[in-house]
Short mmCIF file of C-alpha atoms in Angstrom, two decimals:
data_model
loop_
_atom_site.label_atom_id
_atom_site.label_comp_id
_atom_site.label_asym_id
_atom_site.label_seq_id
_atom_site.Cartn_x
_atom_site.Cartn_y
_atom_site.Cartn_z
CA UNK A 1 0.00 0.00 0.00
CA UNK A 2 1.27 3.46 -0.83
CA UNK A 3 1.21 6.07 1.92
CA UNK A 4 -2.20 7.73 2.19
CA UNK A 5 -2.77 11.18 3.67
CA UNK A 6 -5.73 13.15 4.90
CA UNK A 7 -5.44 16.89 5.56
CA UNK A 8 -8.36 18.45 7.42
CA UNK A 9 -9.53 21.26 9.68
CA UNK A 10 -11.19 20.09 12.89
CA UNK A 11 -12.60 21.67 16.05
CA UNK A 12 -10.24 20.52 18.81
CA UNK A 13 -12.81 21.09 21.54
CA UNK A 14 -11.28 20.47 24.99
CA UNK A 15 -7.85 20.43 23.30
CA UNK A 16 -8.34 17.09 21.58
CA UNK A 17 -9.77 15.20 18.63
CA UNK A 18 -10.03 11.51 17.82
CA UNK A 19 -9.28 9.20 14.92
CA UNK A 20 -11.57 6.20 15.22
CA UNK A 21 -12.60 3.08 13.39
CA UNK A 22 -16.22 3.68 14.37
CA UNK A 23 -17.89 0.28 14.02
CA UNK A 24 -15.49 -1.78 16.16
CA UNK A 25 -14.93 1.16 18.52
CA UNK A 26 -18.65 1.50 19.20
CA UNK A 27 -18.86 -2.26 19.83
CA UNK A 28 -15.91 -2.08 22.24
CA UNK A 29 -17.42 0.93 24.05
CA UNK A 30 -20.75 -0.88 24.48
CA UNK A 31 -18.90 -3.35 26.70
CA UNK A 32 -16.23 -1.14 28.33
CA UNK A 33 -17.61 2.42 28.57
CA UNK A 34 -18.33 2.24 32.30
CA UNK A 35 -15.17 0.36 33.33
CA UNK A 36 -13.71 2.40 36.24
CA UNK A 37 -10.22 0.96 35.61
CA UNK A 38 -9.96 2.47 32.11
CA UNK A 39 -9.00 6.13 31.66
CA UNK A 40 -11.46 8.06 29.46
CA UNK A 41 -10.31 8.10 25.82
CA UNK A 42 -7.01 6.49 26.88
CA UNK A 43 -5.85 9.66 28.67
CA UNK A 44 -3.44 8.24 31.25
CA UNK A 45 -1.13 10.66 33.11
CA UNK A 46 1.70 9.72 30.74
CA UNK A 47 -0.55 10.23 27.71
CA UNK A 48 -1.55 13.71 28.91
CA UNK A 49 1.81 15.01 30.11
CA UNK A 50 4.34 13.26 27.87
CA UNK A 51 2.90 11.91 24.63
CA UNK A 52 -0.21 14.07 24.06
CA UNK A 53 -1.87 11.02 22.56
CA UNK A 54 -4.30 8.61 24.21
CA UNK A 55 -4.95 5.12 22.90
CA UNK A 56 -7.94 2.80 23.23
CA UNK A 57 -8.84 -0.16 21.03
CA UNK A 58 -9.88 1.22 17.61
CA UNK A 59 -9.37 4.84 18.74
CA UNK A 60 -6.52 7.33 19.02
CA UNK A 61 -7.05 10.60 20.92
CA UNK A 62 -4.78 13.44 19.79
CA UNK A 63 -4.09 16.28 22.21
CA UNK A 64 -3.70 19.74 20.68
CA UNK A 65 -2.01 22.93 21.89
CA UNK A 66 -5.31 24.84 21.99
CA UNK A 67 -9.11 24.57 22.04
CA UNK A 68 -9.80 25.87 18.56
CA UNK A 69 -9.95 24.89 14.93
CA UNK A 70 -6.70 23.10 14.12
CA UNK A 71 -5.26 22.05 10.80
CA UNK A 72 -4.16 18.44 10.89
CA UNK A 73 -2.44 16.02 8.58
CA UNK A 74 -2.72 12.28 9.13
CA UNK A 75 -0.58 9.95 7.06
CA UNK A 76 -0.93 6.18 7.07
CA UNK A 77 2.32 4.42 6.23
CA UNK A 78 2.65 0.87 4.94
CA UNK A 79 5.99 0.62 6.76
CA UNK A 80 7.62 2.58 9.55
CA UNK A 81 8.39 6.08 8.24
CA UNK A 82 11.69 7.87 8.61
CA UNK A 83 11.97 10.24 11.56
CA UNK A 84 11.30 13.87 10.65
CA UNK A 85 14.39 15.78 11.90
CA UNK A 86 12.55 19.12 12.20
CA UNK A 87 9.64 17.76 14.25
CA UNK A 88 9.38 19.01 17.83
CA UNK A 89 7.22 16.13 19.05
CA UNK A 90 6.65 12.72 17.42
CA UNK A 91 4.28 10.07 18.72
CA UNK A 92 3.33 6.83 16.99
CA UNK A 93 0.33 4.57 17.54
CA UNK A 94 -1.29 1.74 15.61
CA UNK A 95 -4.95 1.27 14.77
CA UNK A 96 -5.86 -2.42 14.67
CA UNK A 97 -6.54 -3.42 11.06
CA UNK A 98 -8.02 -6.89 11.17
CA UNK A 99 -10.45 -6.28 8.27
CA UNK A 100 -9.20 -5.84 4.69
CA UNK A 101 -10.53 -2.26 4.50
CA UNK A 102 -10.78 0.10 7.45
CA UNK A 103 -13.18 3.02 7.65
CA UNK A 104 -11.37 5.59 9.77
CA UNK A 105 -12.90 8.94 10.66
CA UNK A 106 -11.53 11.99 12.49
CA UNK A 107 -13.99 13.25 15.14
CA UNK A 108 -13.99 16.29 17.38
CA UNK A 109 -14.59 16.06 21.09
CA UNK A 110 -18.39 16.26 21.43
CA UNK A 111 -18.87 13.87 18.50
CA UNK A 112 -18.64 16.35 15.65
CA UNK A 113 -16.84 15.37 12.49
CA UNK A 114 -13.94 17.03 10.74
CA UNK A 115 -15.16 20.16 8.99
CA UNK A 116 -18.47 19.64 7.24
CA UNK A 117 -17.38 16.55 5.34
CA UNK A 118 -19.43 13.55 6.48
CA UNK A 119 -17.44 11.03 4.45
CA UNK A 120 -15.13 8.45 5.93
CA UNK A 121 -11.52 7.92 5.03
CA UNK A 122 -10.86 4.42 3.70
CA UNK A 123 -7.52 2.89 4.60
CA UNK A 124 -6.54 -0.42 3.06
CA UNK A 125 -4.59 -2.74 5.31
CA UNK A 126 -2.71 -2.03 8.53
CA UNK A 127 -1.14 1.36 8.96
CA UNK A 128 0.97 3.45 11.27
CA UNK A 129 -0.40 6.83 12.28
CA UNK A 130 2.18 9.53 12.87
CA UNK A 131 1.08 12.76 14.53
CA UNK A 132 3.62 15.59 14.21
#
């Protein structure tokens, strides 16, 4: 698979947005949403203060520098990408890709979608998300 990119503008309400594979994520949440041992949206202390990225099954929460509209670029790589020497902060996380085609969608905090585009972003095969 060639690298695929999605550039979008999203409302980072509460300083975060999510990239989720909605169908399996919703199924996982139906069973685990009220589990007191799981941090909401994967926001552990280390995720908040060090990585600025929270991880749950089928969902990645991306922390932003502000509560506002933010321009974002997500690239899915078929193999591990080279490190960007000018990046100030690099975090990597995988989305489970057990189906041949994934339907991944960026979402803002209260459940809004990226911009006004209601389409989903199709990603073939497993991929590595890099947030710069």
